[in-house]
Short mmCIF file of C-alpha atoms in Angstrom, two decimals:
data_model
loop_
_atom_site.label_atom_id
_atom_site.label_comp_id
_atom_site.label_asym_id
_atom_site.label_seq_id
_atom_site.Cartn_x
_atom_site.Cartn_y
_atom_site.Cartn_z
CA MET A 576 28.35 -17.47 3.96
CA ALA A 577 25.89 -20.14 5.05
CA PRO A 578 22.41 -19.03 6.08
CA PRO A 579 22.11 -18.35 9.82
CA SER A 580 20.76 -21.34 11.70
CA ARG A 581 19.89 -19.76 15.03
CA TYR A 582 16.22 -19.21 14.15
CA HIS A 583 14.08 -21.64 16.12
CA ASP A 584 11.17 -23.30 14.34
CA ASN A 585 8.55 -23.46 17.07
CA ARG A 586 5.59 -24.03 14.80
CA LEU A 587 2.89 -26.26 16.34
CA PRO A 588 2.73 -29.83 14.99
CA THR A 589 -0.06 -30.57 12.55
CA PRO A 590 -2.94 -32.44 14.22
CA GLN A 591 -3.30 -36.08 13.18
CA GLN A 592 -5.69 -36.57 10.32
CA ASN A 593 -7.97 -39.57 9.71
CA GLY A 594 -9.84 -39.70 6.45
CA GLY A 595 -9.79 -35.94 6.15
CA VAL A 596 -11.21 -35.47 9.69
CA VAL A 597 -8.94 -33.72 12.16
CA VAL A 598 -8.47 -35.83 15.29
CA VAL A 599 -7.52 -33.83 18.37
CA PRO A 600 -5.62 -35.86 20.99
CA ALA A 601 -7.50 -36.31 24.27
CA GLU A 602 -5.02 -34.32 26.29
CA GLU A 603 -5.72 -31.30 24.07
CA GLU A 604 -9.46 -31.36 24.71
CA THR A 605 -9.05 -29.61 28.05
CA GLU A 606 -9.49 -25.85 27.99
CA ALA A 607 -6.12 -24.17 27.52
CA PRO A 608 -5.28 -20.93 29.30
CA LEU A 609 -5.58 -17.84 27.16
CA PRO A 610 -2.21 -16.69 25.80
CA GLN A 611 -0.77 -13.62 27.45
CA CYS A 612 0.73 -11.02 25.11
CA GLU A 613 3.87 -9.26 26.22
CA ASN A 614 3.86 -5.49 26.58
CA GLN A 615 5.41 -4.32 23.32
CA LEU A 616 5.64 -0.74 24.57
CA ASP A 617 7.41 -1.51 27.82
CA PRO A 618 9.29 1.69 28.82
CA ASP A 619 12.23 -0.11 30.43
CA GLU A 620 12.72 -2.44 27.47
CA PHE A 621 12.43 0.50 25.08
CA ARG A 622 15.10 2.36 27.02
CA ARG A 623 17.44 -0.67 26.94
CA GLN A 624 16.96 -1.40 23.24
CA GLY A 625 16.97 2.29 22.37
CA HIS A 626 20.46 2.68 23.83
CA GLN A 627 21.60 -0.22 21.65
CA VAL A 628 20.20 1.44 18.53
CA ILE A 629 21.70 4.86 19.32
CA ASP A 630 25.10 3.28 19.95
CA PHE A 631 24.78 1.31 16.72
CA ILE A 632 23.98 4.39 14.63
CA ALA A 633 26.68 6.47 16.32
CA ASP A 634 29.25 3.77 15.56
CA TYR A 635 27.98 3.66 11.97
CA TYR A 636 28.49 7.41 11.55
CA ALA A 637 31.95 7.16 13.12
CA ARG A 638 33.00 4.33 10.78
CA MET A 639 31.26 5.62 7.65
CA GLY A 640 34.52 6.29 5.86
CA ASP A 641 35.56 2.65 6.26
CA TYR A 642 32.79 1.35 4.01
CA PRO A 643 32.97 1.28 0.22
CA VAL A 644 30.33 3.76 -0.91
CA HIS A 645 28.83 1.29 -3.37
CA PRO A 646 28.91 -2.46 -2.57
CA SER A 647 30.41 -5.10 -4.82
CA VAL A 648 27.57 -7.61 -4.63
CA THR A 649 25.48 -9.61 -7.07
CA PRO A 650 21.68 -10.02 -7.11
CA GLY A 651 20.46 -12.54 -4.55
CA PHE A 652 23.45 -12.12 -2.24
CA LEU A 653 21.31 -11.34 0.84
CA HIS A 654 18.57 -13.83 0.02
CA ARG A 655 21.16 -16.60 0.13
CA GLN A 656 22.29 -15.57 3.62
CA LEU A 657 18.90 -15.39 5.32
CA PRO A 658 16.45 -18.17 6.26
CA ASP A 659 13.46 -18.73 4.01
CA HIS A 660 10.93 -18.05 6.77
CA ALA A 661 10.54 -15.77 9.75
CA PRO A 662 11.06 -17.22 13.23
CA SER A 663 7.84 -18.38 14.86
CA ARG A 664 9.17 -17.53 18.31
CA PRO A 665 11.87 -15.06 19.34
CA GLU A 666 15.36 -16.41 19.59
CA PRO A 667 17.37 -15.67 22.77
CA HIS A 668 18.55 -12.04 22.80
CA ALA A 669 16.67 -11.54 19.53
CA PHE A 670 17.12 -7.78 19.29
CA ALA A 671 20.88 -7.87 19.80
CA ALA A 672 21.14 -10.76 17.33
CA ALA A 673 19.15 -8.83 14.74
CA LEU A 674 21.41 -5.79 15.14
CA GLN A 675 24.39 -8.08 14.62
CA ASP A 676 22.87 -9.23 11.33
CA VAL A 677 22.38 -5.61 10.30
CA ARG A 678 26.06 -5.02 10.97
CA ASP A 679 27.36 -8.21 9.35
CA LEU A 680 24.91 -8.89 6.52
CA ILE A 681 23.03 -5.72 5.62
CA LEU A 682 25.50 -2.84 5.97
CA PRO A 683 28.07 -4.46 3.63
CA GLY A 684 25.39 -4.66 0.94
CA LEU A 685 24.17 -1.06 1.13
CA THR A 686 25.02 1.97 -0.94
CA HIS A 687 26.02 4.33 1.86
CA TRP A 688 24.16 7.52 1.05
CA GLN A 689 25.67 9.29 4.06
CA SER A 690 29.22 8.49 3.02
CA PRO A 691 31.47 11.55 2.67
CA ARG A 692 32.55 10.08 -0.69
CA HIS A 693 29.04 9.76 -2.13
CA PHE A 694 28.97 12.20 -5.06
CA ALA A 695 26.71 10.24 -7.42
CA HIS A 696 23.29 11.59 -6.46
CA PHE A 697 21.78 14.67 -4.93
CA PRO A 698 22.09 14.33 -1.16
CA ALA A 699 19.75 12.55 1.19
CA SER A 700 20.97 14.70 4.03
CA SER A 701 21.06 13.46 7.60
CA SER A 702 21.65 15.13 10.91
CA THR A 703 21.55 13.96 14.49
CA VAL A 704 18.52 16.17 15.12
CA GLY A 705 16.80 14.93 11.97
CA ALA A 706 17.36 11.31 12.96
CA LEU A 707 16.20 11.89 16.52
CA GLY A 708 13.20 13.76 15.18
CA GLU A 709 12.33 10.62 13.22
CA ALA A 710 12.62 8.63 16.46
CA LEU A 711 10.22 11.05 18.17
CA ILE A 712 7.75 10.76 15.29
CA ALA A 713 7.89 6.96 15.43
CA GLY A 714 7.63 6.88 19.20
CA ILE A 715 4.68 9.25 19.49
CA ASN A 716 3.11 7.72 16.34
CA VAL A 717 0.05 9.89 15.81
CA VAL A 718 -1.96 9.97 12.57
CA PRO A 719 -2.84 13.65 11.89
CA PHE A 720 -5.16 13.25 8.91
CA THR A 721 -7.60 15.80 10.33
CA TRP A 722 -7.26 18.66 12.78
CA ALA A 723 -9.35 16.71 15.30
CA ALA A 724 -7.20 13.59 14.93
CA SER A 725 -4.19 15.50 16.34
CA PRO A 726 -4.76 19.24 16.69
CA ALA A 727 -1.20 20.15 17.68
CA ALA A 728 0.25 18.13 14.78
CA THR A 729 -1.89 19.99 12.24
CA GLU A 730 -1.18 23.40 13.68
CA LEU A 731 2.55 22.74 14.02
CA GLU A 732 2.63 21.74 10.34
CA MET A 733 0.96 25.02 9.38
CA VAL A 734 3.48 26.97 11.46
CA VAL A 735 6.48 25.04 10.14
CA VAL A 736 5.65 25.35 6.43
CA ASP A 737 5.32 29.11 6.88
CA TRP A 738 8.62 29.18 8.79
CA LEU A 739 10.33 27.26 6.01
CA GLY A 740 8.72 29.32 3.26
CA LYS A 741 9.99 32.51 4.86
CA ALA A 742 13.45 30.99 5.32
CA LEU A 743 13.49 30.15 1.60
CA HIS A 744 12.35 33.69 0.68
CA LEU A 745 9.24 32.38 -1.08
CA PRO A 746 6.62 34.96 -2.11
CA GLY A 747 3.99 35.68 0.54
CA SER A 748 1.25 34.50 -1.83
CA LEU A 749 2.33 30.91 -1.19
CA LEU A 750 2.17 31.18 2.62
CA PHE A 751 -0.81 30.87 4.94
CA GLY A 752 -0.36 34.49 5.93
CA GLY A 753 -0.77 35.56 2.30
CA GLY A 754 -3.76 33.45 1.32
CA GLY A 755 -1.82 30.39 0.20
CA GLY A 756 -0.58 27.54 2.35
CA GLY A 757 1.65 24.52 2.57
CA THR A 758 1.89 20.93 3.67
CA LEU A 759 4.55 18.27 4.21
CA LEU A 760 4.44 15.20 1.97
CA GLY A 761 6.77 12.29 1.39
CA THR A 762 8.34 13.17 -1.96
CA SER A 763 8.24 15.60 -4.86
CA CYS A 764 6.52 12.87 -6.89
CA GLU A 765 3.51 13.22 -4.57
CA ALA A 766 3.63 17.01 -4.80
CA ILE A 767 3.58 16.96 -8.60
CA LEU A 768 0.71 14.46 -8.68
CA CYS A 769 -1.37 16.44 -6.17
CA THR A 770 -0.98 19.68 -8.11
CA LEU A 771 -1.65 17.96 -11.44
CA VAL A 772 -4.92 16.54 -10.13
CA ALA A 773 -5.92 19.95 -8.77
CA ALA A 774 -5.10 21.62 -12.09
CA ARG A 775 -6.95 18.93 -14.02
CA ASP A 776 -10.15 19.25 -12.02
CA ARG A 777 -10.05 23.03 -12.15
CA LYS A 778 -9.60 23.01 -15.93
CA LEU A 779 -12.33 20.40 -16.48
CA ALA A 780 -14.74 22.43 -14.37
CA ASP A 781 -13.96 25.49 -16.47
CA ILE A 782 -14.47 23.52 -19.68
CA ALA A 783 -17.80 22.21 -18.44
CA ALA A 784 -18.94 25.72 -17.50
CA ARG A 785 -18.20 26.91 -21.04
CA SER A 786 -19.75 23.81 -22.67
CA SER A 787 -16.83 23.64 -25.06
CA GLY A 788 -17.16 19.92 -25.66
CA LYS A 789 -13.60 19.25 -24.58
CA GLY A 790 -12.59 16.53 -22.13
CA ILE A 791 -9.63 15.02 -20.31
CA GLU A 792 -8.41 13.49 -23.56
CA ASP A 793 -7.76 17.04 -24.87
CA LEU A 794 -5.61 18.20 -21.94
CA VAL A 795 -1.89 18.73 -22.59
CA VAL A 796 0.95 19.13 -20.09
CA TYR A 797 4.40 20.59 -20.71
CA CYS A 798 7.93 20.18 -19.41
CA SER A 799 11.46 20.17 -20.78
CA ASP A 800 13.44 17.15 -21.86
CA GLN A 801 15.42 17.62 -18.62
CA THR A 802 12.38 17.37 -16.31
CA HIS A 803 12.46 14.45 -13.90
CA PHE A 804 10.58 11.36 -15.11
CA ALA A 805 8.38 11.65 -12.02
CA PHE A 806 6.41 14.29 -13.94
CA HIS A 807 5.60 11.89 -16.77
CA LYS A 808 4.58 9.23 -14.26
CA ALA A 809 2.34 11.64 -12.38
CA ALA A 810 0.72 12.77 -15.63
CA ARG A 811 -0.16 9.18 -16.52
CA ILE A 812 -1.61 8.55 -13.06
CA ALA A 813 -3.67 11.75 -13.39
CA GLY A 814 -5.20 10.42 -16.62
CA ILE A 815 -3.24 12.49 -19.13
CA ARG A 816 -2.60 10.60 -22.35
CA ARG A 817 1.03 9.72 -22.98
CA GLU A 818 0.96 11.49 -26.33
CA ASN A 819 -0.30 14.66 -24.60
CA CYS A 820 2.81 15.06 -22.46
CA ARG A 821 5.10 17.52 -24.30
CA SER A 822 8.82 17.37 -23.56
CA VAL A 823 10.27 20.54 -25.07
CA ALA A 824 13.84 20.06 -26.30
CA THR A 825 16.57 22.09 -24.59
CA ARG A 826 19.92 23.31 -25.91
CA ARG A 827 23.40 23.51 -24.52
CA GLY A 828 23.49 27.18 -25.52
CA ASP A 829 20.63 27.80 -23.06
CA MET A 830 22.37 25.71 -20.39
CA PHE A 831 19.61 23.11 -20.92
CA ALA A 832 16.89 25.37 -19.48
CA LEU A 833 13.33 25.32 -20.82
CA SER A 834 12.98 28.04 -23.46
CA PRO A 835 9.91 30.30 -23.03
CA ALA A 836 9.80 30.85 -26.80
CA ASP A 837 9.80 27.12 -27.49
CA LEU A 838 7.15 26.54 -24.83
CA ASP A 839 5.00 29.28 -26.35
CA ALA A 840 5.32 27.72 -29.81
CA ALA A 841 4.33 24.30 -28.46
CA MET A 842 1.29 25.65 -26.63
CA ARG A 843 0.12 27.71 -29.61
CA ALA A 844 0.43 24.69 -31.89
CA ASP A 845 -1.71 22.64 -29.49
CA VAL A 846 -4.38 25.33 -29.27
CA ASP A 847 -4.47 25.53 -33.06
CA ALA A 848 -4.98 21.76 -33.12
CA GLY A 849 -7.95 22.02 -30.76
CA MET A 850 -6.07 20.87 -27.63
CA VAL A 851 -6.19 22.49 -24.17
CA PRO A 852 -2.94 23.49 -22.38
CA LEU A 853 -3.23 22.40 -18.74
CA PHE A 854 0.02 22.41 -16.80
CA VAL A 855 3.65 23.56 -17.03
CA CYS A 856 6.32 21.98 -14.82
CA ALA A 857 9.31 24.28 -14.42
CA THR A 858 12.42 22.97 -12.70
CA VAL A 859 14.92 24.78 -10.51
CA GLY A 860 17.92 22.44 -10.40
CA THR A 861 17.35 19.64 -12.91
CA THR A 862 18.59 16.19 -12.03
CA GLN A 863 21.09 15.75 -14.84
CA THR A 864 22.86 19.12 -14.87
CA GLY A 865 21.26 21.36 -12.23
CA ALA A 866 19.71 23.60 -14.91
CA VAL A 867 17.35 26.41 -13.89
CA ASP A 868 14.22 27.16 -15.90
CA PRO A 869 13.25 30.87 -16.18
CA VAL A 870 10.24 31.02 -13.89
CA ARG A 871 9.00 34.54 -14.65
CA GLU A 872 9.02 34.09 -18.43
CA LEU A 873 7.41 30.65 -18.29
CA CYS A 874 4.62 31.98 -16.08
CA ALA A 875 3.91 34.71 -18.63
CA VAL A 876 3.62 32.14 -21.43
CA ALA A 877 1.37 29.85 -19.38
CA ALA A 878 -0.88 32.69 -18.21
CA ALA A 879 -1.98 33.36 -21.76
CA HIS A 880 -3.54 29.88 -21.83
CA GLY A 881 -4.74 29.65 -18.22
CA ALA A 882 -2.27 26.85 -17.54
CA TRP A 883 -1.16 25.92 -14.02
CA VAL A 884 2.57 26.49 -13.32
CA HIS A 885 4.33 24.26 -10.80
CA VAL A 886 7.96 24.74 -9.79
CA ASP A 887 9.81 21.54 -8.92
CA ALA A 888 12.81 22.59 -6.82
CA ALA A 889 13.33 19.20 -5.18
CA TYR A 890 17.11 19.55 -4.90
CA ALA A 891 17.94 23.22 -5.36
CA GLY A 892 15.06 24.62 -3.34
CA SER A 893 17.18 24.22 -0.22
CA ALA A 894 19.73 26.68 -1.64
CA LEU A 895 17.10 29.42 -1.39
CA VAL A 896 17.93 29.78 2.32
CA CYS A 897 20.95 31.68 0.97
CA PRO A 898 19.86 35.13 -0.28
CA GLU A 899 22.47 34.98 -3.05
CA PHE A 900 20.39 32.30 -4.79
CA GLY A 901 17.07 34.14 -4.56
CA HIS A 902 17.24 35.30 -8.17
CA VAL A 903 16.74 31.74 -9.48
CA ILE A 904 13.03 31.99 -8.62
CA ASP A 905 12.42 35.52 -9.85
CA GLY A 906 8.77 35.70 -10.82
CA ALA A 907 7.66 33.00 -8.38
CA GLU A 908 4.84 35.25 -7.15
CA ALA A 909 2.97 34.16 -10.30
CA VAL A 910 3.29 30.38 -9.83
CA ASP A 911 0.43 28.19 -8.71
CA SER A 912 2.54 25.78 -6.66
CA PHE A 913 6.11 25.17 -5.51
CA SER A 914 7.76 22.12 -3.96
CA MET A 915 11.16 21.19 -2.55
CA ASN A 916 12.64 18.33 -0.56
CA ALA A 917 13.96 19.40 2.83
CA HIS A 918 15.31 15.85 3.15
CA LYS A 919 17.69 16.42 0.25
CA TRP A 920 19.82 19.26 1.56
CA LEU A 921 18.30 20.78 4.71
CA LEU A 922 19.21 18.10 7.26
CA ALA A 923 15.63 16.88 7.76
CA ASN A 924 16.23 13.17 6.98
CA THR A 925 14.04 11.28 4.52
CA ASP A 926 11.17 11.83 3.97
CA CYS A 927 10.16 15.48 4.05
CA CYS A 928 8.83 17.25 0.93
CA ALA A 929 7.29 20.69 1.36
CA LEU A 930 4.54 21.78 -1.04
CA TRP A 931 3.06 25.27 -1.17
CA VAL A 932 0.03 26.33 -3.23
CA ALA A 933 -1.30 29.78 -3.99
CA ARG A 934 -4.93 28.61 -3.79
CA PRO A 935 -5.39 25.78 -1.28
CA ALA A 936 -9.07 25.54 -2.22
CA ALA A 937 -8.03 24.03 -5.56
CA LEU A 938 -6.27 21.17 -3.77
CA VAL A 939 -9.16 20.59 -1.38
CA ALA A 940 -11.69 20.63 -4.22
CA ALA A 941 -9.78 17.89 -6.05
CA LEU A 942 -8.51 15.79 -3.15
CA GLY A 943 -11.00 16.43 -0.36
CA THR A 944 -13.29 13.80 1.10
CA GLU A 945 -16.65 14.07 2.80
CA GLN A 946 -16.01 13.60 6.48
CA GLU A 947 -17.65 10.61 8.06
CA TYR A 948 -19.29 11.08 11.43
CA ILE A 949 -16.36 9.49 13.24
CA LEU A 950 -14.01 12.18 11.90
CA LYS A 951 -16.07 15.12 13.13
CA ASP A 952 -15.17 16.98 16.29
CA ALA A 953 -17.26 19.44 18.25
CA ALA A 954 -14.24 21.62 19.02
CA ALA A 955 -13.68 22.25 15.30
CA ALA A 956 -17.29 23.20 14.60
CA GLY A 957 -17.59 26.72 13.31
CA HIS A 958 -13.87 27.09 12.71
CA ASP A 959 -12.07 27.09 9.37
CA VAL A 960 -9.63 24.32 10.29
CA VAL A 961 -7.19 22.58 7.97
CA ASP A 962 -7.69 18.86 7.48
CA TYR A 963 -4.51 17.74 5.75
CA LYS A 964 -6.13 14.57 4.43
CA ASP A 965 -7.68 16.91 1.85
CA TRP A 966 -4.29 18.22 0.72
CA SER A 967 -2.69 14.96 -0.40
CA ILE A 968 -3.25 11.58 -2.00
CA THR A 969 -3.13 9.59 1.22
CA LEU A 970 -5.34 9.77 4.29
CA THR A 971 -2.90 8.21 6.72
CA ARG A 972 0.06 10.53 7.13
CA ARG A 973 3.10 11.04 9.33
CA PHE A 974 3.88 13.79 11.85
CA ARG A 975 6.73 15.13 9.68
CA ALA A 976 6.30 18.65 11.04
CA LEU A 977 7.83 17.61 14.36
CA LYS A 978 11.09 16.60 12.69
CA LEU A 979 11.35 19.74 10.55
CA TRP A 980 10.42 21.94 13.52
CA LEU A 981 13.26 20.41 15.54
CA VAL A 982 15.75 20.94 12.70
CA LEU A 983 14.75 24.60 12.35
CA ARG A 984 14.78 25.11 16.14
CA VAL A 985 18.16 23.50 16.77
CA TYR A 986 20.16 24.58 13.69
CA GLY A 987 18.42 27.84 12.88
CA VAL A 988 18.22 29.43 9.45
CA GLU A 989 21.81 30.66 9.66
CA GLY A 990 23.01 27.16 10.49
CA LEU A 991 21.22 25.79 7.43
CA ARG A 992 22.78 28.54 5.31
CA ASP A 993 26.23 27.57 6.55
CA HIS A 994 25.49 23.94 5.70
CA VAL A 995 24.44 24.72 2.12
CA ARG A 996 27.21 27.25 1.54
CA SER A 997 29.88 24.79 2.67
CA HIS A 998 28.83 22.34 -0.05
CA VAL A 999 28.58 25.05 -2.68
CA ARG A 1000 32.10 26.17 -1.74
CA MET A 1001 33.47 22.62 -2.01
CA ALA A 1002 31.77 22.14 -5.37
CA ALA A 1003 33.28 25.41 -6.60
CA ALA A 1004 36.69 24.15 -5.48
CA PHE A 1005 36.16 20.89 -7.39
CA GLU A 1006 35.07 22.88 -10.45
CA GLY A 1007 38.23 24.96 -10.18
CA MET A 1008 40.39 21.84 -10.09
CA VAL A 1009 38.67 20.56 -13.23
CA ARG A 1010 39.24 23.85 -15.05
CA ASP A 1011 42.90 23.90 -14.01
CA ASP A 1012 43.55 20.57 -15.76
CA ALA A 1013 43.66 21.07 -19.52
CA ARG A 1014 42.70 17.43 -20.08
CA PHE A 1015 39.21 18.12 -18.69
CA GLU A 1016 36.35 20.51 -19.27
CA VAL A 1017 33.31 21.68 -17.28
CA VAL A 1018 30.38 20.89 -19.56
CA VAL A 1019 27.72 23.21 -18.14
CA THR A 1020 27.78 26.19 -15.84
CA ARG A 1021 27.54 25.18 -12.21
CA TRP A 1022 24.55 26.65 -10.40
CA PHE A 1023 24.67 24.98 -6.98
CA SER A 1024 26.81 22.08 -5.75
CA LEU A 1025 26.69 19.84 -8.83
CA VAL A 1026 29.69 19.79 -11.19
CA CYS A 1027 29.25 18.22 -14.63
CA PHE A 1028 32.58 17.55 -16.30
CA ARG A 1029 34.32 15.25 -18.75
CA LEU A 1030 37.71 14.19 -20.00
CA ARG A 1031 38.65 15.56 -23.40
CA SER A 1032 39.65 12.92 -25.91
CA PRO A 1033 42.98 13.67 -27.65
CA GLU A 1034 42.79 13.97 -31.42
CA SER A 1035 45.21 11.07 -31.72
CA LEU A 1036 42.65 8.86 -29.94
CA GLY A 1037 39.63 9.95 -31.92
CA GLY A 1038 38.80 13.42 -30.59
CA GLU A 1039 35.13 14.25 -30.03
CA LYS A 1040 33.88 11.07 -31.66
CA ALA A 1041 35.55 8.97 -28.99
CA ALA A 1042 34.89 11.29 -26.04
CA ASN A 1043 31.66 9.67 -24.87
CA GLU A 1044 33.11 6.17 -24.77
CA LEU A 1045 36.24 7.47 -23.09
CA ASN A 1046 34.21 9.08 -20.31
CA ARG A 1047 32.07 5.97 -19.85
CA ARG A 1048 35.24 4.05 -19.19
CA LEU A 1049 36.55 6.79 -16.92
CA LEU A 1050 33.45 6.61 -14.72
CA GLU A 1051 33.84 2.85 -14.40
CA GLU A 1052 37.50 3.29 -13.46
CA VAL A 1053 36.71 5.97 -10.87
CA ASN A 1054 33.93 3.99 -9.19
CA ASN A 1055 36.06 0.85 -9.13
CA ALA A 1056 39.25 2.54 -7.98
CA THR A 1057 41.20 0.56 -5.37
CA GLY A 1058 38.84 -2.33 -6.03
CA GLY A 1059 35.84 -0.33 -4.86
CA GLY A 1060 37.49 0.07 -1.45
CA SER A 1061 36.71 2.60 1.22
CA GLY A 1062 38.86 5.30 -0.38
CA ALA A 1063 37.08 5.30 -3.74
CA PRO A 1064 34.54 8.01 -4.57
CA TYR A 1065 31.19 7.18 -6.08
CA MET A 1066 30.06 9.35 -9.00
CA SER A 1067 27.39 9.13 -11.69
CA SER A 1068 26.85 10.23 -15.27
CA ALA A 1069 24.45 12.13 -17.50
CA MET A 1070 23.86 12.11 -21.25
CA VAL A 1071 22.59 15.54 -22.29
CA GLY A 1072 22.60 17.01 -25.78
CA GLY A 1073 24.53 13.98 -27.02
CA VAL A 1074 27.33 14.64 -24.52
CA TYR A 1075 28.25 12.01 -21.92
CA MET A 1076 29.51 13.63 -18.75
CA LEU A 1077 30.45 12.72 -15.19
CA ARG A 1078 28.45 14.17 -12.30
CA CYS A 1079 30.01 15.13 -8.98
CA ALA A 1080 27.26 16.19 -6.57
CA VAL A 1081 28.63 17.51 -3.27
CA GLY A 1082 26.07 17.30 -0.48
CA SER A 1083 26.73 14.62 2.13
CA THR A 1084 26.64 15.99 5.67
CA LEU A 1085 29.95 14.25 6.39
CA THR A 1086 31.83 15.48 3.29
CA GLU A 1087 34.88 17.62 4.01
CA ASP A 1088 37.37 19.43 1.76
CA ARG A 1089 39.77 16.50 1.92
CA HIS A 1090 37.18 14.11 0.49
CA VAL A 1091 36.69 16.42 -2.49
CA ARG A 1092 40.44 16.71 -3.06
CA GLU A 1093 40.87 12.94 -2.75
CA ALA A 1094 38.03 12.34 -5.21
CA TRP A 1095 39.63 14.63 -7.77
CA LYS A 1096 42.99 12.88 -7.30
CA VAL A 1097 41.31 9.55 -8.08
CA VAL A 1098 39.72 11.05 -11.21
CA GLN A 1099 43.08 12.40 -12.37
CA ASP A 1100 44.93 9.15 -11.69
CA ARG A 1101 42.30 7.01 -13.41
CA ALA A 1102 42.24 9.38 -16.39
CA ALA A 1103 46.03 9.26 -16.74
CA SER A 1104 46.03 5.46 -16.58
CA LEU A 1105 43.21 5.22 -19.10
CA LEU A 1106 44.88 7.59 -21.55
CA ARG A 1107 48.16 5.66 -21.31
CA LYS A 1108 46.38 2.40 -22.09
CA MET A 1109 44.60 3.93 -25.07
CA GLU A 1110 47.82 5.43 -26.42
CA ILE A 1111 49.54 2.06 -26.19
CA ILE A 1112 46.67 0.39 -28.04
CA ALA A 1113 46.66 3.13 -30.69
CA CYS A 1114 50.43 2.81 -31.24
CA TRP A 1115 50.15 -0.96 -31.52
CA GLU A 1116 47.34 -0.66 -34.08
CA VAL A 1117 49.39 1.80 -36.16
CA ALA A 1118 52.45 -0.44 -36.01
CA ASN A 1119 50.46 -3.45 -37.20
CA GLN A 1120 48.63 -1.79 -40.09
#
């Protein structure tokens, strides 16, 4: 497609130059009227354009199943279709024209995360209320970095994080009512970094008080080999040496959970070597397999060394709205911090990460700033107000609480439970279909709505030695089924313990039972075709030996 040509280049001509001196024509020497800026917050125009956007998004939701989940494009495809500079003046009907480009140029090149056939990643859940909440946030557009900057925004955030914490059955020690407290950030990466910095400063202050001669170069942090790479990145940003980040190996026999005994051995070895254990990151619902680390036992190990324990429940934390999953955080009353992404599975739309800490003062001590005069407010004087700028990396922040408050108000806790349970039920059905086909196996026990499975390799085709390559090819076949058309599912893979497996993560708001059944049918058909091809090749090779 040729680049659009409707942009108008209304740039002013360059004044004539004479020997390096700019010569302004005589007619331009007269005083020009001051330019008048249009009202960019015109209510009537906003209403007109807003209707266009709502209709556009509604049509997108209605037609979601018509799009291939993952586009068949090559790098540079969009760059070649767009002009190399922005328009200097608006084209006629610019907003409608831009929406047309979104429809014709951008949507075909997206991975459609809201597709009912998107099973590759943990969900980025959407809802009409979540999306409209985002519109409200953008429209009101306050910056609640301090209580004074937007009192209602700060206080609503405090209310909402306690609401959510109670809905998730978190221990009272993490809530404002129990001496802890919470905040809403963008992502779990931010939550991990904030808690790491707080733990670091607390530990360094303790070291200084004891005059032990240790420093930041002696601090060690711990996780499992299944912990998200965001932890390693956060540790580096926090000043922890790369070689001081311990990834404890997990085993299939433990369902790839972090072993308390192995963690204890690692921490003891570091202490014996003169190092200082700082931080343990436990995960509830690892990215690759959905594994659950034993929180209570890990806290007991860490306590012996005064190490901070953070629970990263980015994906699976949402499942805690269902009482039947409460046991996965047994012992959480001993953790120092806990985070989860409401935008992953609780209909809050990206971005909305909730972080709770048992001792907010530790965050404020590490991340707080001295208020300048302009930030002070007489109404807050003498009151113990929360200034959320002191709870996070950034000062500028969004009014995320409004969106989450709307979701909780409109859907209710029971509605969120129904949402989560429906996906868990569909995942269990998919798992059952896998188990019913002797050609396949479920690799690890399913905890939530992620199924990790693989195709067994027949002995005649190489058995276990060939299984990984066979499943690599199967994933390619599944994701390219029907030429990557609208009926093809989109799945992903994991390599854990030397085993290559396919991942089917059920979680899209639009996914129904039929999409799960259709996805499994594609897997079965592609597997049968692949096995036939391999058998033909094997027979040919035997015949020609």
